[in-house]
Amino acid sequence: MPKKKQFLNLNAKKSAAKKKPSGPETANEYLSVGVDLEEAGEKWRAGDAVKSTRFFLRAIENYETGLHKFPQSFDLAYNKARLQYEIAQQPRLLAHLPDTSLSPLQLALDSHKVALGIDQDNADLLFNTAQVLTTLAEASSESQFASDAVYEGAFRMFQEALELFQRCLQVQELGFTQTEEEVGKLAETAGEISGEDVNMSPGSASDGSGDRDWATVIEPVTKDTIMDTVIAQLETLTAICSLMGSRTATGLDWIEEYYRTTIREKIFFYGLSTDATRNEEIALKTANFACALSDAGFRTGQLDLATYEHELSAAFDQVLSLAISPQALCDQADAELAFNAGIQAVLPILLNSDSQHSLAQLKSLRWTHITRALDAFTAASKLPNVENLPRIHLRRGDCELFRYRLSESSTEDQAYDTALKSAKTLVKNAETYYRGAGALARHDGAIDEEREATVKEAVTWALMGQGGDRLAGLWRKDAKWVQKVVREMLDEDLLSEQSGNDVGKFCNAVEKVKF
């Protein structure tokens, strides 16, 4: 989540007694109106997405108007950029945005760069801008069939994000050193430290002309603040590994070097904490990075299969809360599925160059790791602190379809006997998980998960030779969404090309379609 600037209303009591002007006139007054509109939007976010979006858009329009009059107002520029990014991450709000030539994320990025033109050394702004870049890069490159130009653009955005995170880290470390020095001086003179440091920020100082005066709360930089940035850098490196593993056979060395000389060093210096939750977060992010790096190394031929499997098995050893953490279990499951996908991606190379593994042995290995993923998702779904249960059930259904895929054969492939014997049960299990995910999503108001689950459930019916009318009915209702979900299933290898054609036959009853 983007970091918000904290403001204090210095005239909270006397503002009510003043007669309000017809409209904002100063930068502070525009800031005041914007904050009020944002608070109104937050009030309605859970209950009325349309009304919430309307308030947020009015806040953005207010900030824009203020910036036209006060183009060097950092607070107005910051708030506009941050709010645009927050909206871009909320699917319920995105559905009610007006159509524009640019995506909400691109608009947010442009606004962040405007704010950077006013203040290039604001740590929160540097952090937020880097986050927007990583989100944009991930969104643009999520399809494995994206063009080389798209991947190159995503890679450049990830690199720019790393540079901004590094600048943010430098600013934070300087602030941390200054805070430590100031604390030491105060301790010498006063013997104790009390109170909160509140300063008037440039561009936010009171001019006495508004109905409210604002001050920016300057929070001291702590080790925890710095670790937020270090973890964000680690997450960005993890995303780069996922991107590079599917496109290039070179370039992983610099990632390992960056981790060793920059991130690991900072973790040792700032990451040691008495907070067990924080330590587990660091351990989990490190495990995810190790798995992504190993996967990229394996896919590009720099790591053999045995080493990859060993690295995967060892990656989560330091995550002590694995058994009681839904997020850790889900991350482990995703790493197991990445291992399965990695073998499938380089299968011809393995069979041609590695006489130690037959096709049957590789399918057995894939079955084992898919089953481990399913077990991890199942364990996560039973924990009392689990979040987004519909998504977890969707992933459980995916695991069953991955196992079902091993039962399929062709002239170039042979079925895995264990999967073949339980093929019908596997598809039925997937249908059960998808149906459960849809029911939970409807209860939770998770629209995208509900729609995805509904289509996937219908696909399993088609695979069982039943319910063709059901899929055709969904196609009539929302052909674009059905096509999107089925194409993603093909991209992720949940469906073979033949199964995709079979699914298409049911939709052909409505209109000619090719997935």
Coordinates of C-alpha atoms in Angstrom, one line a residue:
M1 CA 0.0 0.0 0.0
P2 CA 1.2 3.5 -0.7
K3 CA 2.4 5.6 2.2
K4 CA 0.1 8.4 3.3
K5 CA 1.3 11.7 4.6
Q6 CA 0.0 12.4 8.0
F7 CA -1.5 15.8 8.7
L8 CA -2.7 17.6 11.8
N9 CA -5.5 20.2 11.8
L10 CA -4.1 23.0 13.9
N11 CA -7.3 25.0 14.0
A12 CA -9.8 22.1 14.5
K13 CA -11.8 23.9 17.2
K14 CA -11.9 27.5 15.9
S15 CA -12.6 26.4 12.2
A16 CA -16.2 25.7 12.9
A17 CA -16.8 29.2 14.2
K18 CA -15.4 30.8 11.0
K19 CA -17.7 31.6 8.1
K20 CA -16.6 29.3 5.2
P21 CA -15.7 31.0 1.9
S22 CA -17.4 30.1 -1.3
G23 CA -14.5 27.9 -2.4
P24 CA -10.8 27.2 -1.6
E25 CA -8.4 30.0 -2.2
T26 CA -5.1 28.9 -0.8
A27 CA -3.1 25.7 -1.2
N28 CA -4.0 24.8 2.4
E29 CA -7.6 25.2 1.7
Y30 CA -7.4 22.9 -1.3
L31 CA -5.6 20.4 0.8
S32 CA -8.4 20.7 3.5
V33 CA -11.1 20.1 0.9
G34 CA -9.3 17.1 -0.6
V35 CA -8.8 15.5 2.8
D36 CA -12.5 15.9 3.6
L37 CA -13.5 14.3 0.3
E38 CA -11.1 11.4 0.8
E39 CA -12.5 10.8 4.3
A40 CA -16.0 10.7 2.8
G41 CA -14.9 8.3 0.1
E42 CA -13.4 6.0 2.8
K43 CA -16.6 6.1 4.7
W44 CA -18.5 4.7 1.8
R45 CA -15.8 2.4 0.4
A46 CA -17.2 -0.9 1.9
G47 CA -20.9 -0.2 1.5
D48 CA -21.4 1.9 -1.7
A49 CA -18.6 1.7 -4.3
V50 CA -20.3 4.1 -6.6
K51 CA -20.6 6.8 -4.0
S52 CA -17.1 6.1 -2.7
T53 CA -15.6 6.5 -6.2
R54 CA -17.5 9.7 -6.7
F55 CA -16.0 11.3 -3.6
F56 CA -12.5 10.1 -4.5
L57 CA -12.8 11.5 -8.1
R58 CA -13.9 14.8 -6.6
A59 CA -10.9 14.8 -4.3
I60 CA -8.6 14.2 -7.3
E61 CA -10.3 17.0 -9.3
N62 CA -9.9 19.3 -6.3
Y63 CA -6.2 18.5 -6.0
E64 CA -5.8 19.1 -9.8
T65 CA -7.5 22.4 -9.5
G66 CA -5.3 23.4 -6.6
L67 CA -2.2 22.4 -8.5
H68 CA -3.1 24.6 -11.5
K69 CA -3.1 27.5 -9.1
F70 CA -0.2 26.3 -6.9
P71 CA 2.0 24.1 -9.2
Q72 CA 4.7 23.8 -6.6
S73 CA 2.5 22.5 -3.8
F74 CA 4.0 19.2 -2.9
D75 CA 1.2 18.1 -0.6
L76 CA -1.4 18.5 -3.3
A77 CA 0.7 16.7 -5.9
Y78 CA 1.5 13.9 -3.4
N79 CA -2.1 13.4 -2.3
K80 CA -3.4 13.3 -5.9
A81 CA -0.8 10.7 -7.0
R82 CA -1.2 8.6 -3.9
L83 CA -5.0 8.6 -4.2
Q84 CA -4.9 7.6 -7.9
Y85 CA -2.7 4.6 -7.0
E86 CA -5.0 3.5 -4.2
I87 CA -8.0 3.6 -6.6
A88 CA -6.1 1.7 -9.3
Q89 CA -5.7 -1.2 -6.8
Q90 CA -9.3 -1.5 -5.9
P91 CA -11.4 -3.5 -8.4
R92 CA -14.7 -2.4 -6.9
L93 CA -13.8 1.2 -7.5
L94 CA -12.2 0.7 -10.9
A95 CA -15.5 -0.5 -12.3
H96 CA -16.9 3.0 -11.8
L97 CA -14.1 5.1 -13.2
P98 CA -14.7 7.0 -16.4
D99 CA -13.0 5.7 -19.6
T100 CA -9.7 7.4 -20.4
S101 CA -7.0 6.8 -23.0
L102 CA -4.5 5.9 -20.2
S103 CA -4.9 3.1 -17.7
P104 CA -5.5 4.1 -14.0
L105 CA -2.0 2.9 -13.2
Q106 CA -0.4 4.9 -15.9
L107 CA -2.2 8.0 -14.7
A108 CA -1.0 7.3 -11.2
L109 CA 2.6 7.0 -12.4
D110 CA 2.4 10.2 -14.4
S111 CA 1.1 12.0 -11.3
H112 CA 3.9 10.6 -9.1
K113 CA 6.5 11.8 -11.6
V114 CA 5.0 15.3 -11.4
A115 CA 5.3 15.2 -7.6
L116 CA 8.9 14.0 -8.0
G117 CA 9.6 17.1 -10.1
I118 CA 8.7 19.2 -7.0
D119 CA 10.6 17.1 -4.4
Q120 CA 13.0 14.4 -5.5
D121 CA 14.1 13.5 -2.0
N122 CA 10.9 12.7 -0.3
A123 CA 11.2 9.1 0.9
D124 CA 7.5 8.3 0.9
L125 CA 7.1 9.6 -2.6
L126 CA 10.1 7.7 -3.8
F127 CA 8.7 4.5 -2.2
N128 CA 5.2 5.0 -3.7
T129 CA 6.5 5.8 -7.2
A130 CA 8.6 2.6 -7.1
Q131 CA 5.5 0.6 -6.1
V132 CA 3.5 2.0 -9.0
L133 CA 6.2 1.0 -11.4
T134 CA 6.4 -2.6 -10.0
T135 CA 2.6 -2.9 -10.2
L136 CA 2.6 -1.6 -13.8
A137 CA 5.4 -4.0 -14.8
E138 CA 3.6 -7.0 -13.3
A139 CA 0.3 -6.1 -14.9
S140 CA 1.8 -5.6 -18.3
S141 CA 3.8 -8.9 -18.4
E142 CA 1.5 -11.3 -16.6
S143 CA 0.7 -13.2 -19.8
Q144 CA 3.3 -15.7 -21.0
F145 CA 2.4 -14.8 -24.6
A146 CA 3.2 -11.1 -24.1
S147 CA 5.5 -9.7 -26.8
D148 CA 9.2 -9.2 -26.4
A149 CA 8.6 -5.4 -26.5
V150 CA 6.2 -5.7 -23.6
Y151 CA 8.6 -7.8 -21.5
E152 CA 11.5 -5.3 -22.2
G153 CA 9.2 -2.5 -21.1
A154 CA 8.3 -4.4 -17.9
F155 CA 12.0 -5.1 -17.2
R156 CA 12.9 -1.4 -17.6
M157 CA 10.1 -0.5 -15.1
F158 CA 11.4 -3.0 -12.6
Q159 CA 14.9 -1.6 -13.0
E160 CA 13.6 2.0 -12.5
A161 CA 11.7 0.8 -9.4
L162 CA 14.9 -0.7 -7.9
E163 CA 16.7 2.6 -8.5
L164 CA 13.9 4.6 -6.8
F165 CA 13.8 2.1 -3.8
Q166 CA 17.6 2.5 -3.5
R167 CA 17.3 6.3 -3.5
C168 CA 14.5 6.0 -0.9
L169 CA 16.7 3.8 1.2
Q170 CA 19.6 6.4 1.1
V171 CA 17.3 9.2 2.2
Q172 CA 15.9 7.0 5.0
E173 CA 19.3 5.9 6.2
L174 CA 20.4 9.6 6.3
G175 CA 17.3 10.4 8.3
F176 CA 17.9 7.5 10.6
T177 CA 21.4 8.6 11.3
Q178 CA 20.2 12.1 12.0
T179 CA 17.5 10.8 14.4
E180 CA 20.0 8.7 16.3
E181 CA 22.3 11.7 16.7
E182 CA 19.5 14.0 17.8
V183 CA 18.3 11.4 20.3
G184 CA 21.8 11.1 21.7
K185 CA 22.2 14.8 22.1
L186 CA 18.8 15.1 23.8
A187 CA 19.6 12.2 26.1
E188 CA 22.8 14.0 27.2
T189 CA 21.0 17.2 28.0
A190 CA 17.6 16.1 29.2
G191 CA 18.1 12.6 30.3
E192 CA 14.9 11.5 28.6
I193 CA 13.0 12.0 25.3
S194 CA 9.3 12.8 25.3
G195 CA 6.7 14.2 22.9
E196 CA 6.3 13.9 19.1
D197 CA 8.2 15.9 16.5
V198 CA 5.7 17.9 14.4
N199 CA 7.1 20.3 11.9
M200 CA 5.5 22.6 9.3
S201 CA 6.4 21.1 5.8
P202 CA 7.4 23.4 2.9
G203 CA 4.2 24.3 1.0
S204 CA 2.0 23.4 4.0
A205 CA 2.8 26.2 6.4
S206 CA -0.1 28.2 7.7
D207 CA -0.8 31.5 6.0
G208 CA -3.6 32.4 8.4
S209 CA -6.0 32.9 5.5
G210 CA -7.7 29.5 5.4
D211 CA -10.4 28.1 7.6
R212 CA -8.0 25.4 8.7
D213 CA -4.2 25.3 9.0
W214 CA -2.3 22.1 8.4
A215 CA 1.0 20.7 9.6
T216 CA 2.8 17.6 8.2
V217 CA 3.7 15.1 10.8
I218 CA 7.3 14.2 10.4
E219 CA 7.7 10.7 11.7
P220 CA 11.1 9.6 12.8
V221 CA 12.9 7.1 10.6
T222 CA 13.2 3.8 12.3
K223 CA 14.8 0.4 11.5
D224 CA 11.3 -0.8 10.8
T225 CA 10.8 2.0 8.2
I226 CA 14.0 1.1 6.5
M227 CA 13.1 -2.6 6.4
D228 CA 9.8 -1.8 4.6
T229 CA 12.0 -0.5 1.8
V230 CA 14.4 -3.4 1.9
I231 CA 11.6 -5.9 1.7
A232 CA 10.1 -4.0 -1.2
Q233 CA 13.4 -4.2 -3.0
L234 CA 13.5 -8.0 -2.3
E235 CA 10.0 -8.4 -3.7
T236 CA 11.0 -6.5 -6.8
L237 CA 14.0 -8.7 -7.4
T238 CA 11.7 -11.7 -7.0
A239 CA 9.4 -10.3 -9.7
I240 CA 12.4 -9.7 -12.0
C241 CA 13.4 -13.4 -11.5
S242 CA 10.0 -14.5 -12.6
L243 CA 10.2 -12.3 -15.7
M244 CA 13.7 -13.2 -16.7
G245 CA 13.2 -16.9 -16.2
S246 CA 10.8 -17.0 -19.1
R247 CA 12.7 -14.8 -21.5
T248 CA 16.4 -14.8 -21.2
A249 CA 19.3 -17.1 -20.4
T250 CA 21.6 -14.3 -19.1
G251 CA 21.5 -11.7 -16.5
L252 CA 20.9 -13.6 -13.3
D253 CA 24.3 -13.0 -11.9
W254 CA 23.6 -9.3 -11.3
I255 CA 20.5 -10.3 -9.3
E256 CA 22.5 -12.5 -7.0
E257 CA 25.1 -9.8 -6.6
Y258 CA 22.5 -7.2 -5.8
Y259 CA 20.9 -9.4 -3.2
R260 CA 24.3 -10.2 -1.5
T261 CA 25.7 -6.7 -1.5
T262 CA 22.6 -4.6 -1.0
I263 CA 19.7 -6.5 0.5
R264 CA 21.2 -9.2 2.6
E265 CA 23.6 -6.7 4.2
K266 CA 20.7 -4.4 5.1
I267 CA 18.7 -7.3 6.5
F268 CA 21.6 -8.2 8.8
F269 CA 22.0 -4.6 9.9
Y270 CA 18.4 -3.5 10.3
G271 CA 16.4 -6.7 10.2
L272 CA 17.3 -8.2 13.5
S273 CA 14.2 -7.6 15.7
T274 CA 12.5 -8.8 18.8
D275 CA 9.3 -8.7 16.8
A276 CA 8.7 -12.3 15.8
T277 CA 6.1 -11.4 13.2
R278 CA 8.6 -9.1 11.4
N279 CA 11.3 -11.7 11.5
E280 CA 8.9 -14.2 9.9
E281 CA 7.9 -11.7 7.2
I282 CA 11.6 -11.3 6.3
A283 CA 12.2 -15.0 6.3
L284 CA 9.2 -15.6 4.0
K285 CA 10.2 -12.9 1.5
T286 CA 13.7 -14.3 1.4
A287 CA 12.3 -17.8 0.8
N288 CA 10.1 -16.5 -2.1
F289 CA 13.2 -14.8 -3.6
A290 CA 15.3 -18.0 -3.3
C291 CA 12.5 -20.0 -5.1
A292 CA 12.1 -17.5 -7.9
L293 CA 15.9 -17.3 -8.4
S294 CA 16.2 -21.1 -8.5
D295 CA 13.2 -21.3 -11.0
A296 CA 14.8 -18.7 -13.3
G297 CA 18.1 -20.5 -13.1
F298 CA 16.5 -23.8 -13.9
R299 CA 14.5 -22.5 -16.8
T300 CA 17.5 -20.8 -18.4
G301 CA 19.8 -23.9 -18.0
Q302 CA 22.0 -22.5 -15.2
L303 CA 20.6 -24.9 -12.6
D304 CA 20.0 -28.6 -12.9
L305 CA 16.8 -30.3 -11.8
A306 CA 18.2 -32.0 -8.7
T307 CA 19.7 -28.7 -7.5
Y308 CA 16.5 -26.8 -8.2
E309 CA 14.5 -29.4 -6.2
H310 CA 17.0 -29.2 -3.3
E311 CA 16.8 -25.4 -3.2
L312 CA 13.0 -25.5 -3.2
S313 CA 12.9 -28.0 -0.3
A314 CA 15.3 -25.9 1.7
A315 CA 13.9 -22.4 0.9
F316 CA 11.2 -22.5 3.6
D317 CA 13.2 -24.0 6.4
Q318 CA 13.8 -20.7 8.1
V319 CA 10.0 -19.8 8.0
L320 CA 9.3 -21.0 11.5
S321 CA 5.6 -20.1 11.4
L322 CA 5.0 -22.1 8.2
A323 CA 2.4 -24.5 9.7
I324 CA 0.3 -21.7 11.2
S325 CA 0.7 -19.0 8.5
P326 CA -1.8 -19.0 5.7
Q327 CA 0.3 -16.7 3.6
A328 CA 3.5 -18.8 4.1
L329 CA 1.6 -22.0 3.2
C330 CA 0.2 -20.4 0.0
D331 CA 3.6 -19.0 -1.0
Q332 CA 5.1 -22.5 -0.5
A333 CA 2.3 -24.0 -2.6
D334 CA 2.9 -21.4 -5.4
A335 CA 6.6 -22.3 -5.4
E336 CA 5.7 -26.0 -5.7
L337 CA 3.5 -25.2 -8.7
A338 CA 6.2 -23.1 -10.2
F339 CA 8.5 -26.2 -10.0
N340 CA 5.9 -28.2 -11.9
A341 CA 5.5 -25.5 -14.5
G342 CA 9.3 -25.2 -14.8
I343 CA 9.7 -28.9 -15.7
Q344 CA 6.9 -28.6 -18.2
A345 CA 8.5 -25.6 -19.8
V346 CA 11.9 -27.3 -20.4
L347 CA 10.6 -30.8 -20.8
P348 CA 12.0 -31.4 -24.3
I349 CA 15.4 -30.3 -23.2
L350 CA 15.3 -32.5 -20.1
L351 CA 14.4 -35.6 -22.2
N352 CA 17.0 -34.9 -24.8
S353 CA 19.9 -34.0 -22.6
D354 CA 19.2 -35.8 -19.3
S355 CA 19.2 -39.6 -19.6
Q356 CA 18.7 -39.9 -15.9
H357 CA 15.0 -38.9 -16.2
S358 CA 12.4 -40.6 -18.3
L359 CA 9.0 -39.0 -19.1
A360 CA 7.3 -41.3 -16.6
Q361 CA 9.8 -40.3 -13.8
L362 CA 9.3 -36.6 -14.6
K363 CA 5.5 -36.9 -14.5
S364 CA 5.8 -38.7 -11.2
L365 CA 8.0 -35.9 -9.8
R366 CA 5.5 -33.3 -11.0
W367 CA 2.6 -35.3 -9.4
T368 CA 4.5 -35.2 -6.1
H369 CA 5.1 -31.5 -6.1
I370 CA 1.5 -30.6 -7.3
T371 CA 0.2 -32.8 -4.4
R372 CA 2.4 -30.9 -2.0
A373 CA 1.0 -27.7 -3.3
L374 CA -2.5 -29.0 -2.8
D375 CA -1.7 -30.1 0.7
A376 CA -0.3 -26.6 1.5
F377 CA -3.4 -24.9 0.2
T378 CA -5.6 -27.3 2.1
A379 CA -3.7 -26.6 5.3
A380 CA -4.0 -22.9 4.8
S381 CA -7.7 -23.1 4.2
K382 CA -8.3 -24.6 7.6
L383 CA -6.4 -22.0 9.7
P384 CA -8.6 -19.6 11.7
N385 CA -6.7 -16.5 10.5
V386 CA -7.0 -17.3 6.7
E387 CA -7.9 -14.5 4.3
N388 CA -9.3 -14.6 0.8
L389 CA -10.6 -18.1 1.2
P390 CA -12.3 -18.1 -2.3
R391 CA -8.9 -17.6 -3.9
I392 CA -7.4 -20.5 -2.0
H393 CA -10.2 -22.8 -3.1
L394 CA -9.7 -21.7 -6.6
R395 CA -6.1 -22.7 -6.4
R396 CA -7.1 -26.0 -4.9
G397 CA -9.2 -26.6 -7.9
D398 CA -6.3 -25.6 -10.1
C399 CA -4.1 -28.2 -8.4
E400 CA -6.6 -31.0 -9.3
L401 CA -6.6 -29.9 -12.9
F402 CA -2.8 -29.8 -13.0
R403 CA -2.9 -33.4 -11.7
Y404 CA -5.6 -34.3 -14.3
R405 CA -3.3 -32.9 -17.0
L406 CA -0.8 -35.7 -16.2
S407 CA -3.5 -38.3 -17.2
E408 CA -3.7 -37.0 -20.8
S409 CA -1.7 -38.6 -23.6
S410 CA -0.8 -37.8 -27.2
T411 CA 1.5 -39.0 -29.9
E412 CA 4.3 -37.1 -28.2
D413 CA 3.3 -37.8 -24.6
Q414 CA 2.2 -40.6 -22.4
A415 CA -0.2 -40.6 -19.5
Y416 CA 0.9 -40.9 -15.9
D417 CA -0.7 -44.1 -14.7
T418 CA -1.6 -42.8 -11.2
A419 CA -3.3 -39.8 -12.7
L420 CA -5.0 -41.9 -15.4
K421 CA -6.6 -44.2 -12.9
S422 CA -8.1 -41.2 -10.9
A423 CA -8.8 -38.9 -13.8
K424 CA -12.6 -38.6 -13.2
T425 CA -12.1 -38.1 -9.5
L426 CA -9.6 -35.3 -10.1
V427 CA -11.9 -33.4 -12.4
K428 CA -14.8 -33.9 -9.9
N429 CA -12.6 -32.6 -7.1
A430 CA -11.7 -29.6 -9.1
E431 CA -15.4 -29.0 -9.8
T432 CA -16.2 -29.2 -6.0
Y433 CA -13.4 -26.7 -5.1
Y434 CA -14.5 -24.3 -7.8
R435 CA -18.1 -24.5 -6.7
G436 CA -17.1 -23.9 -3.1
A437 CA -15.0 -20.9 -4.2
G438 CA -17.9 -19.4 -6.0
A439 CA -20.2 -19.8 -3.1
L440 CA -17.7 -18.2 -0.7
A441 CA -17.0 -15.4 -3.1
R442 CA -20.7 -14.6 -3.5
H443 CA -20.9 -14.4 0.3
D444 CA -17.9 -12.2 0.6
G445 CA -18.8 -9.9 -2.3
A446 CA -15.6 -10.9 -4.2
I447 CA -17.0 -10.4 -7.7
D448 CA -13.9 -11.4 -9.8
E449 CA -13.4 -14.6 -7.8
E450 CA -17.0 -15.5 -8.2
R451 CA -17.0 -15.0 -11.9
E452 CA -13.7 -16.9 -12.3
A453 CA -15.0 -19.8 -10.2
T454 CA -18.3 -19.9 -12.2
V455 CA -16.5 -20.3 -15.5
K456 CA -14.0 -22.8 -14.2
E457 CA -16.7 -24.9 -12.7
A458 CA -18.5 -24.9 -16.0
V459 CA -15.3 -26.0 -17.7
T460 CA -15.0 -29.0 -15.4
W461 CA -18.5 -30.0 -16.3
A462 CA -17.5 -29.8 -20.0
L463 CA -14.4 -31.9 -19.3
M464 CA -16.7 -34.6 -17.8
G465 CA -18.9 -34.5 -20.9
Q466 CA -21.7 -32.8 -19.0
G467 CA -23.2 -29.3 -18.7
G468 CA -22.4 -28.0 -22.1
D469 CA -25.5 -25.9 -22.0
R470 CA -24.2 -24.3 -18.8
L471 CA -21.0 -23.1 -20.5
A472 CA -22.9 -21.9 -23.5
G473 CA -25.2 -20.0 -21.2
L474 CA -22.2 -18.3 -19.6
W475 CA -20.9 -17.5 -23.1
R476 CA -24.2 -15.8 -24.0
K477 CA -24.1 -13.8 -20.8
D478 CA -20.5 -12.6 -20.9
A479 CA -18.5 -14.0 -23.8
K480 CA -15.5 -11.7 -23.1
W481 CA -15.1 -12.9 -19.5
V482 CA -15.4 -16.6 -20.5
Q483 CA -12.8 -16.2 -23.2
K484 CA -10.5 -14.4 -20.7
V485 CA -10.7 -17.2 -18.1
V486 CA -10.4 -20.1 -20.6
R487 CA -7.4 -18.4 -22.3
E488 CA -5.7 -18.0 -18.9
M489 CA -6.3 -21.7 -18.2
L490 CA -4.6 -22.5 -21.4
D491 CA -1.7 -20.1 -20.7
E492 CA -1.2 -21.7 -17.2
D493 CA -1.4 -25.3 -18.7
L494 CA -4.6 -26.1 -16.7
L495 CA -6.1 -27.1 -20.0
S496 CA -4.4 -28.9 -22.9
E497 CA -5.0 -27.5 -26.4
Q498 CA -7.3 -30.4 -27.1
S499 CA -9.3 -29.7 -24.0
G500 CA -9.5 -26.1 -25.0
N501 CA -10.9 -27.1 -28.3
D502 CA -13.5 -29.3 -26.6
V503 CA -14.5 -26.4 -24.4
G504 CA -14.8 -24.2 -27.5
K505 CA -17.2 -26.7 -29.1
F506 CA -19.8 -25.9 -26.4
C507 CA -19.4 -22.2 -27.1
N508 CA -19.6 -22.8 -30.8
A509 CA -23.2 -23.6 -30.3
V510 CA -23.6 -19.8 -29.7
E511 CA -21.0 -18.4 -32.1
K512 CA -17.8 -19.5 -33.7
V513 CA -14.9 -19.1 -31.2
K514 CA -11.3 -20.1 -31.0
F515 CA -9.4 -19.9 -27.7

